[in-house]
PDB file of C-alpha atoms and ligand atoms in Angstrom:
ATOM      1  CA  UNK A   1     -10.419   8.041  14.539  1.00 93.00           C
ATOM      2  CA  UNK A   2      -6.905   7.496  13.187  1.00 96.00           C
ATOM      3  CA  UNK A   3      -5.907   4.166  11.574  1.00 98.00           C
ATOM      4  CA  UNK A   4      -3.645   1.693  13.322  1.00 98.00           C
ATOM      5  CA  UNK A   5      -0.926   0.689  10.984  1.00 98.00           C
ATOM      6  CA  UNK A   6       1.216  -2.447  11.782  1.00 98.00           C
ATOM      7  CA  UNK A   7       4.628  -2.725  10.178  1.00 98.00           C
ATOM      8  CA  UNK A   8       7.260  -5.441  10.860  1.00 98.00           C
ATOM      9  CA  UNK A   9       9.180  -8.289   9.262  1.00 97.00           C
ATOM     10  CA  UNK A  10       7.566 -11.390   7.975  1.00 95.00           C
ATOM     11  CA  UNK A  11       6.325 -13.628  10.660  1.00 93.00           C
ATOM     12  CA  UNK A  12       6.148 -10.961  13.355  1.00 96.00           C
ATOM     13  CA  UNK A  13       2.525 -11.542  13.766  1.00 95.00           C
ATOM     14  CA  UNK A  14       0.870  -8.557  11.891  1.00 97.00           C
ATOM     15  CA  UNK A  15      -1.975 -10.342  10.375  1.00 96.00           C
ATOM     16  CA  UNK A  16      -3.006 -12.129  13.562  1.00 96.00           C
ATOM     17  CA  UNK A  17      -2.618  -9.076  15.611  1.00 97.00           C
ATOM     18  CA  UNK A  18      -4.700  -7.011  13.153  1.00 98.00           C
ATOM     19  CA  UNK A  19      -7.394  -9.589  13.319  1.00 97.00           C
ATOM     20  CA  UNK A  20      -7.621  -9.357  17.131  1.00 97.00           C
ATOM     21  CA  UNK A  21      -7.421  -5.553  17.073  1.00 96.00           C
ATOM     22  CA  UNK A  22     -10.331  -5.469  14.491  1.00 96.00           C
ATOM     23  CA  UNK A  23     -12.454  -7.408  16.997  1.00 95.00           C
ATOM     24  CA  UNK A  24     -11.356  -5.285  19.917  1.00 93.00           C
ATOM     25  CA  UNK A  25     -11.513  -1.842  18.436  1.00 91.00           C
ATOM     26  CA  UNK A  26     -14.225  -2.198  15.828  1.00 91.00           C
ATOM     27  CA  UNK A  27     -11.909  -0.798  13.237  1.00 95.00           C
ATOM     28  CA  UNK A  28     -12.199  -2.259   9.677  1.00 97.00           C
ATOM     29  CA  UNK A  29      -9.185  -4.485   8.907  1.00 98.00           C
ATOM     30  CA  UNK A  30      -7.294  -4.088   5.586  1.00 98.00           C
ATOM     31  CA  UNK A  31      -4.155  -5.977   4.537  1.00 98.00           C
ATOM     32  CA  UNK A  32      -1.962  -4.459   1.966  1.00 98.00           C
ATOM     33  CA  UNK A  33      -0.876  -7.775   0.313  1.00 97.00           C
ATOM     34  CA  UNK A  34      -4.505  -8.763  -0.040  1.00 97.00           C
ATOM     35  CA  UNK A  35      -5.291  -5.483  -1.673  1.00 98.00           C
ATOM     36  CA  UNK A  36      -2.391  -6.073  -4.175  1.00 98.00           C
ATOM     37  CA  UNK A  37      -3.429  -9.746  -4.829  1.00 98.00           C
ATOM     38  CA  UNK A  38      -7.057  -8.629  -5.445  1.00 98.00           C
ATOM     39  CA  UNK A  39      -6.185  -5.811  -7.812  1.00 98.00           C
ATOM     40  CA  UNK A  40      -3.554  -7.810  -9.830  1.00 98.00           C
ATOM     41  CA  UNK A  41      -5.617 -10.944  -9.725  1.00 98.00           C
ATOM     42  CA  UNK A  42      -2.783 -13.181  -8.780  1.00 97.00           C
ATOM     43  CA  UNK A  43      -0.753 -14.241  -5.802  1.00 96.00           C
ATOM     44  CA  UNK A  44       2.173 -12.231  -4.524  1.00 96.00           C
ATOM     45  CA  UNK A  45       4.472 -15.095  -5.465  1.00 94.00           C
ATOM     46  CA  UNK A  46       3.320 -14.868  -9.074  1.00 96.00           C
ATOM     47  CA  UNK A  47       3.501 -11.022  -9.102  1.00 97.00           C
ATOM     48  CA  UNK A  48       7.254 -11.457  -7.962  1.00 96.00           C
ATOM     49  CA  UNK A  49       7.983 -14.131 -10.587  1.00 96.00           C
ATOM     50  CA  UNK A  50       6.148 -12.568 -13.501  1.00 98.00           C
ATOM     51  CA  UNK A  51       6.275  -8.826 -12.896  1.00 98.00           C
ATOM     52  CA  UNK A  52       9.345  -8.495 -10.645  1.00 97.00           C
ATOM     53  CA  UNK A  53       9.932  -7.226  -7.052  1.00 97.00           C
ATOM     54  CA  UNK A  54      10.151  -3.522  -8.153  1.00 98.00           C
ATOM     55  CA  UNK A  55       6.557  -3.784  -9.805  1.00 98.00           C
ATOM     56  CA  UNK A  56       5.365  -5.137  -6.508  1.00 98.00           C
ATOM     57  CA  UNK A  57       6.977  -2.327  -4.640  1.00 98.00           C
ATOM     58  CA  UNK A  58       5.255   0.220  -6.773  1.00 98.00           C
ATOM     59  CA  UNK A  59       1.778  -1.436  -5.983  1.00 98.00           C
ATOM     60  CA  UNK A  60       2.652  -1.043  -2.292  1.00 98.00           C
ATOM     61  CA  UNK A  61       3.506   2.624  -2.797  1.00 98.00           C
ATOM     62  CA  UNK A  62       0.172   3.457  -4.542  1.00 98.00           C
ATOM     63  CA  UNK A  63      -1.747   1.725  -1.792  1.00 98.00           C
ATOM     64  CA  UNK A  64       0.067   3.517   1.029  1.00 98.00           C
ATOM     65  CA  UNK A  65      -0.846   6.822  -0.513  1.00 98.00           C
ATOM     66  CA  UNK A  66      -4.457   5.799  -0.732  1.00 98.00           C
ATOM     67  CA  UNK A  67      -4.619   4.389   2.809  1.00 98.00           C
ATOM     68  CA  UNK A  68      -2.993   7.377   4.235  1.00 97.00           C
ATOM     69  CA  UNK A  69      -6.135   9.371   3.304  1.00 97.00           C
ATOM     70  CA  UNK A  70      -8.503   6.923   5.083  1.00 98.00           C
ATOM     71  CA  UNK A  71      -9.605   6.615   8.622  1.00 97.00           C
ATOM     72  CA  UNK A  72     -10.860   3.864  11.212  1.00 97.00           C
ATOM     73  CA  UNK A  73      -8.790   1.183   9.598  1.00 98.00           C
ATOM     74  CA  UNK A  74      -6.545  -1.499  11.165  1.00 98.00           C
ATOM     75  CA  UNK A  75      -4.006  -1.928   8.412  1.00 98.00           C
ATOM     76  CA  UNK A  76      -1.356  -4.780   8.169  1.00 98.00           C
ATOM     77  CA  UNK A  77       1.410  -3.858   5.850  1.00 98.00           C
ATOM     78  CA  UNK A  78       3.776  -6.283   3.999  1.00 97.00           C
ATOM     79  CA  UNK A  79       7.257  -6.773   5.546  1.00 97.00           C
ATOM     80  CA  UNK A  80       9.038  -4.758   3.010  1.00 98.00           C
ATOM     81  CA  UNK A  81       6.679  -1.620   3.113  1.00 98.00           C
ATOM     82  CA  UNK A  82       9.270   0.090   5.331  1.00 98.00           C
ATOM     83  CA  UNK A  83      11.972  -0.131   2.535  1.00 98.00           C
ATOM     84  CA  UNK A  84      10.345   2.874   0.903  1.00 98.00           C
ATOM     85  CA  UNK A  85      10.457   5.859   3.342  1.00 96.00           C
ATOM     86  CA  UNK A  86       7.565   7.534   1.671  1.00 98.00           C
ATOM     87  CA  UNK A  87       5.350   4.692   2.732  1.00 98.00           C
ATOM     88  CA  UNK A  88       5.838   5.464   6.383  1.00 98.00           C
ATOM     89  CA  UNK A  89       5.343   9.050   5.904  1.00 98.00           C
ATOM     90  CA  UNK A  90       2.056   8.437   3.933  1.00 98.00           C
ATOM     91  CA  UNK A  91       0.685   5.824   6.345  1.00 98.00           C
ATOM     92  CA  UNK A  92       1.598   8.225   9.282  1.00 98.00           C
ATOM     93  CA  UNK A  93      -0.546  11.090   7.843  1.00 97.00           C
ATOM     94  CA  UNK A  94      -3.708   9.627   9.481  1.00 97.00           C
ATOM     95  CA  UNK A  95      -2.286   6.600  11.283  1.00 98.00           C
ATOM     96  CA  UNK A  96      -0.488   5.425  14.374  1.00 98.00           C
ATOM     97  CA  UNK A  97       2.359   3.411  12.997  1.00 98.00           C
ATOM     98  CA  UNK A  98       3.526   0.522  15.217  1.00 98.00           C
ATOM     99  CA  UNK A  99       6.418  -1.882  14.290  1.00 98.00           C
ATOM    100  CA  UNK A 100       6.299  -5.466  15.584  1.00 98.00           C
ATOM    101  CA  UNK A 101       9.677  -6.902  16.423  1.00 98.00           C
ATOM    102  CA  UNK A 102      10.818 -10.371  16.816  1.00 97.00           C
ATOM    103  CA  UNK A 103      14.220 -12.337  16.945  1.00 97.00           C
ATOM    104  CA  UNK A 104      15.214 -14.353  13.839  1.00 97.00           C
ATOM    105  CA  UNK A 105      14.424 -17.509  15.900  1.00 96.00           C
ATOM    106  CA  UNK A 106      10.985 -16.419  16.615  1.00 96.00           C
ATOM    107  CA  UNK A 107      10.298 -15.465  12.990  1.00 96.00           C
ATOM    108  CA  UNK A 108      11.790 -18.791  11.726  1.00 96.00           C
ATOM    109  CA  UNK A 109       9.491 -20.860  14.079  1.00 94.00           C
ATOM    110  CA  UNK A 110       6.516 -18.793  12.905  1.00 92.00           C
ATOM    111  CA  UNK A 111       7.153 -19.130   9.078  1.00 92.00           C
ATOM    112  CA  UNK A 112       8.934 -22.507   8.746  1.00 89.00           C
ATOM    113  CA  UNK A 113       5.890 -24.459   7.477  1.00 88.00           C
ATOM    114  CA  UNK A 114       4.519 -21.620   5.112  1.00 88.00           C
ATOM    115  CA  UNK A 115       5.338 -21.500   1.467  1.00 85.00           C
ATOM    116  CA  UNK A 116       3.702 -18.199   0.276  1.00 88.00           C
ATOM    117  CA  UNK A 117       6.591 -15.841   0.828  1.00 91.00           C
ATOM    118  CA  UNK A 118       8.814 -15.539  -2.292  1.00 87.00           C
ATOM    119  CA  UNK A 119      11.755 -13.913  -0.521  1.00 90.00           C
ATOM    120  CA  UNK A 120      12.039 -16.983   1.913  1.00 89.00           C
ATOM    121  CA  UNK A 121      11.847 -19.726  -0.651  1.00 87.00           C
ATOM    122  CA  UNK A 122      15.423 -19.889  -1.716  1.00 83.00           C
ATOM    123  CA  UNK A 123      18.464 -20.991   0.192  1.00 86.00           C
ATOM    124  CA  UNK A 124      18.510 -21.792   3.912  1.00 91.00           C
ATOM    125  CA  UNK A 125      15.472 -19.806   5.535  1.00 93.00           C
ATOM    126  CA  UNK A 126      17.240 -19.136   8.844  1.00 95.00           C
ATOM    127  CA  UNK A 127      20.284 -17.559   7.112  1.00 95.00           C
ATOM    128  CA  UNK A 128      18.058 -15.554   4.872  1.00 95.00           C
ATOM    129  CA  UNK A 129      15.949 -14.215   7.902  1.00 97.00           C
ATOM    130  CA  UNK A 130      19.107 -13.278   9.901  1.00 97.00           C
ATOM    131  CA  UNK A 131      20.603 -11.519   6.847  1.00 97.00           C
ATOM    132  CA  UNK A 132      17.370  -9.611   5.914  1.00 97.00           C
ATOM    133  CA  UNK A 133      16.575  -8.601   9.433  1.00 97.00           C
ATOM    134  CA  UNK A 134      20.034  -7.132   9.905  1.00 97.00           C
ATOM    135  CA  UNK A 135      19.802  -5.301   6.648  1.00 98.00           C
ATOM    136  CA  UNK A 136      16.455  -3.961   7.278  1.00 98.00           C
ATOM    137  CA  UNK A 137      16.984  -3.050  10.955  1.00 97.00           C
ATOM    138  CA  UNK A 138      17.503   0.666   9.972  1.00 98.00           C
ATOM    139  CA  UNK A 139      14.196   0.751   8.181  1.00 98.00           C
ATOM    140  CA  UNK A 140      12.036  -0.961  10.872  1.00 98.00           C
ATOM    141  CA  UNK A 141      13.634   1.343  13.470  1.00 98.00           C
ATOM    142  CA  UNK A 142      12.260   4.347  11.538  1.00 98.00           C
ATOM    143  CA  UNK A 143       8.729   3.476  12.399  1.00 98.00           C
ATOM    144  CA  UNK A 144       7.417   5.676  15.243  1.00 97.00           C
ATOM    145  CA  UNK A 145       6.362   3.053  17.738  1.00 98.00           C
ATOM    146  CA  UNK A 146       7.886  -0.302  18.493  1.00 98.00           C
ATOM    147  CA  UNK A 147       6.468  -3.397  20.133  1.00 98.00           C
ATOM    148  CA  UNK A 148       8.609  -6.571  21.012  1.00 97.00           C
ATOM    149  CA  UNK A 149       6.537  -9.690  20.380  1.00 96.00           C
ATOM    150  CA  UNK A 150       8.886 -12.498  21.505  1.00 95.00           C
ATOM    151  CA  UNK A 151       7.407 -14.598  24.286  1.00 94.00           C
ATOM    152  CA  UNK A 152       4.194 -12.518  24.627  1.00 96.00           C
ATOM    153  CA  UNK A 153       0.660 -13.636  24.041  1.00 96.00           C
ATOM    154  CA  UNK A 154      -1.231 -11.973  21.119  1.00 97.00           C
ATOM    155  CA  UNK A 155      -3.398 -10.380  23.958  1.00 97.00           C
ATOM    156  CA  UNK A 156      -0.561  -8.755  25.747  1.00 98.00           C
ATOM    157  CA  UNK A 157       0.760  -7.552  22.422  1.00 98.00           C
ATOM    158  CA  UNK A 158      -2.657  -6.023  21.580  1.00 98.00           C
ATOM    159  CA  UNK A 159      -2.858  -4.260  25.078  1.00 98.00           C
ATOM    160  CA  UNK A 160       0.550  -2.575  24.275  1.00 98.00           C
ATOM    161  CA  UNK A 161      -0.735  -1.454  20.930  1.00 98.00           C
ATOM    162  CA  UNK A 162      -4.016  -0.191  22.342  1.00 97.00           C
ATOM    163  CA  UNK A 163      -2.033   1.890  24.826  1.00 98.00           C
ATOM    164  CA  UNK A 164       0.054   3.488  22.206  1.00 98.00           C
ATOM    165  CA  UNK A 165      -3.015   4.187  20.029  1.00 97.00           C
ATOM    166  CA  UNK A 166      -4.970   5.765  22.866  1.00 96.00           C
ATOM    167  CA  UNK A 167      -2.132   8.000  23.783  1.00 97.00           C
ATOM    168  CA  UNK A 168      -1.468   9.187  20.178  1.00 96.00           C
ATOM    169  CA  UNK A 169      -4.795  10.024  18.730  1.00 86.00           C
TER     170      UNK A 169
HETATM  171  C1  S3P B 201       7.656  -9.236   2.051  1.00 91.88           C
HETATM  172  C2  S3P B 201       6.783  -9.565   2.909  1.00 91.88           C
HETATM  173  C3  S3P B 201       5.400 -10.185   2.586  1.00 91.88           C
HETATM  174  C4  S3P B 201       4.997  -9.701   1.194  1.00 91.88           C
HETATM  175  C5  S3P B 201       6.105 -10.040   0.132  1.00 91.88           C
HETATM  176  C6  S3P B 201       7.429  -9.246   0.533  1.00 91.88           C
HETATM  177  C7  S3P B 201       8.914  -8.506   2.332  1.00 91.88           C
HETATM  178  O1  S3P B 201       4.540  -9.769   3.623  1.00 91.88           O
HETATM  179  O2  S3P B 201       4.610  -8.391   1.207  1.00 91.88           O
HETATM  180  O3  S3P B 201       6.258 -11.419   0.282  1.00 91.88           O
HETATM  181  O4  S3P B 201       9.665  -7.960   1.438  1.00 91.88           O
HETATM  182  O5  S3P B 201       9.287  -8.606   3.568  1.00 91.88           O
HETATM  183  P1  S3P B 201       4.336 -10.394   5.045  1.00 91.88           P
HETATM  184  O6  S3P B 201       5.232  -9.526   5.918  1.00 91.88           O
HETATM  185  O7  S3P B 201       2.912 -10.205   5.477  1.00 91.88           O
HETATM  186  O8  S3P B 201       4.872 -11.892   4.986  1.00 91.88           O
END
């Protein structure tokens, strides 16, 4: 079976949705940020501050190549994985790629009490979210399948993803 690959901005619910899909479909769940933290032996925040963002993006690229060769996985990506076009191409090789969408307000409400995302730690988070979402729109739009998550329960979102997955094996 193909992988299901979840893309989307920070706070669009990739991790939660991946956990539910893992239970529903019996696929093994992997999270690209977790793999990077395990391999590097430090948190994403420390990788950004000690090694820099481009080092982190290289880690993402290597993992996208590896995961593109696997099957039966539910993969949650980091919010910036779309920025490198080759990642979508590699993860599409054996995966149904779905982007989760949410408005800046929804994202803000989901992330406002969290501190683990280096890109949202400086300045006014709502402004940062609006600007980043606008700048990245073109990249998220390049993911083959799109699901809107605002005002939907996780179960409804998973139903939509399951339908896309079953129609695109
Ligand atoms: C990032 C999103 C984060 C993480 C890193 C960079 C981004 O993942 O990969 O902080 O550039 O949008 P989540 O989307 O899981 O928060």
